[in-house]
């Protein structure tokens, strides 16, 4: 099994409007905005009470995306801990679409990757999880199921 594609990179910001303006000025296009909250979000990222707003920006060719995230709760964390939580300002999370999330977790586990939360289902569309990868980076996996 192999990675299908790199889906997006997430950046936690404290001012979502300013971040959207910056990346728009750079030449990216706003693809969409959404409020993210609920049990699926809590369980996916391994935090309780997640409430955030996201803006998805894409490159003009449509092949690359950034997910800009403003956390309302829990409060953002400073970047000082060695392995910061998913809601740390400036933190990059890289997401990969995979064809078998369980197999991928098992293979990456052999290289020290650890789940931050659980593998969860988003509606009938995806199975999702966050892993702590090399150098403390967060790697998200998404398996399309619907």
Coordinates of C-alpha atoms in Angstrom, one line a residue:
X1 CA 0.0 0.0 0.0
X2 CA 1.2 3.5 -0.8
X3 CA 0.2 7.1 -0.2
X4 CA -2.2 8.3 -2.8
X5 CA -1.4 12.0 -2.5
X6 CA -0.5 14.7 -0.1
X7 CA -3.9 16.4 0.8
X8 CA -3.0 19.6 2.7
X9 CA -0.8 21.2 5.3
X10 CA -2.5 22.8 8.3
X11 CA -1.3 25.9 10.0
X12 CA -2.8 27.1 13.3
X13 CA -3.1 30.9 13.4
X14 CA -4.4 33.4 15.9
X15 CA -6.0 35.7 13.2
X16 CA -7.7 33.7 10.5
X17 CA -8.8 36.8 8.4
X18 CA -5.2 38.1 8.3
X19 CA -3.9 34.7 7.4
X20 CA -6.4 34.3 4.5
X21 CA -5.5 37.8 3.3
X22 CA -1.8 37.0 3.4
X23 CA -2.1 33.8 1.4
X24 CA -4.6 35.4 -1.0
X25 CA -2.0 38.1 -1.6
X26 CA 0.5 35.4 -2.3
X27 CA -1.8 34.1 -5.1
X28 CA -3.7 31.3 -3.4
X29 CA -7.5 31.1 -3.7
X30 CA -10.0 30.6 -0.9
X31 CA -11.6 27.3 -1.6
X32 CA -14.0 27.3 1.4
X33 CA -14.5 28.0 5.1
X34 CA -16.1 25.9 7.8
X35 CA -16.7 25.6 11.6
X36 CA -15.2 22.3 12.9
X37 CA -16.5 21.0 16.2
X38 CA -18.1 17.9 17.7
X39 CA -17.1 14.4 18.9
X40 CA -15.5 13.4 15.6
X41 CA -13.2 16.4 15.9
X42 CA -12.3 15.7 19.5
X43 CA -11.6 12.1 18.9
X44 CA -9.6 12.7 15.7
X45 CA -7.2 15.2 17.1
X46 CA -7.1 13.9 20.7
X47 CA -8.4 17.1 22.4
X48 CA -11.6 17.7 24.3
X49 CA -14.1 20.5 23.3
X50 CA -12.6 21.3 19.9
X51 CA -14.2 24.3 18.3
X52 CA -12.4 25.9 15.4
X53 CA -12.9 27.8 12.2
X54 CA -10.9 26.7 9.1
X55 CA -10.2 28.3 5.7
X56 CA -8.9 26.1 3.0
X57 CA -6.6 27.8 0.5
X58 CA -5.5 26.3 -2.8
X59 CA -2.8 27.0 -5.3
X60 CA -4.1 28.2 -8.7
X61 CA -3.3 24.9 -10.3
X62 CA -5.6 23.2 -7.7
X63 CA -2.9 20.6 -6.7
X64 CA -1.8 22.0 -3.3
X65 CA -3.8 23.3 -0.3
X66 CA -3.3 24.9 3.1
X67 CA -5.8 24.5 5.9
X68 CA -5.6 27.6 8.1
X69 CA -7.1 26.9 11.5
X70 CA -8.2 29.3 14.3
X71 CA -8.9 27.4 17.5
X72 CA -11.5 28.9 19.8
X73 CA -11.3 26.0 22.2
X74 CA -9.3 24.6 23.6
X75 CA -7.1 27.7 23.9
X76 CA -4.0 27.6 21.7
X77 CA -0.8 26.4 23.2
X78 CA 2.7 27.9 23.0
X79 CA 5.2 26.2 20.8
X80 CA 7.6 25.5 23.7
X81 CA 6.9 21.8 24.4
X82 CA 9.0 19.3 22.5
X83 CA 5.9 17.5 21.1
X84 CA 3.3 20.3 21.0
X85 CA -0.5 19.5 20.8
X86 CA -2.4 19.9 17.5
X87 CA -3.6 23.4 18.4
X88 CA -0.2 25.1 18.8
X89 CA 0.3 28.4 16.9
X90 CA 2.4 27.9 13.7
X91 CA 2.3 24.2 13.9
X92 CA 2.3 22.3 10.6
X93 CA 0.3 19.2 10.2
X94 CA 0.7 17.3 7.0
X95 CA -2.2 15.1 5.8
X96 CA -1.9 12.2 3.4
X97 CA -4.7 10.3 1.7
X98 CA -4.1 6.6 2.0
X99 CA -5.9 3.5 0.7
X100 CA -5.7 1.5 4.0
X101 CA -5.4 3.6 7.2
X102 CA -4.9 0.5 9.5
X103 CA -2.1 -0.9 7.5
X104 CA -0.4 2.5 7.3
X105 CA -0.7 3.1 11.0
X106 CA 0.9 -0.3 11.6
X107 CA 3.7 0.3 9.2
X108 CA 4.4 3.8 10.6
X109 CA 4.2 2.5 14.2
X110 CA 7.3 0.4 13.5
X111 CA 9.1 3.7 12.9
X112 CA 7.9 5.2 16.2
X113 CA 4.7 6.9 15.1
X114 CA 2.0 7.1 17.9
X115 CA -1.7 8.0 17.6
X116 CA -2.6 11.3 19.2
X117 CA -6.3 10.3 19.5
X118 CA -8.2 7.5 17.7
X119 CA -9.0 6.5 14.2
X120 CA -12.5 8.1 13.7
X121 CA -15.1 8.3 11.0
X122 CA -16.2 11.6 9.4
X123 CA -19.7 10.9 8.3
X124 CA -19.6 8.1 5.7
X125 CA -16.8 9.8 3.8
X126 CA -13.5 9.3 5.6
X127 CA -11.7 7.5 8.4
X128 CA -9.2 9.9 10.0
X129 CA -6.4 10.0 12.5
X130 CA -3.5 12.1 13.8
X131 CA -0.1 10.5 14.4
X132 CA 3.0 12.0 16.1
X133 CA 5.8 11.5 13.6
X134 CA 9.5 12.1 13.4
X135 CA 10.8 15.2 15.2
X136 CA 7.4 15.6 16.9
X137 CA 5.6 16.6 13.7
X138 CA 1.9 15.7 13.3
X139 CA 1.0 13.6 10.4
X140 CA -2.7 13.1 9.6
X141 CA -4.1 10.2 7.5
X142 CA -7.3 10.1 5.7
X143 CA -8.9 7.0 4.1
X144 CA -11.8 7.7 1.8
X145 CA -14.7 5.2 2.5
X146 CA -17.7 6.8 0.8

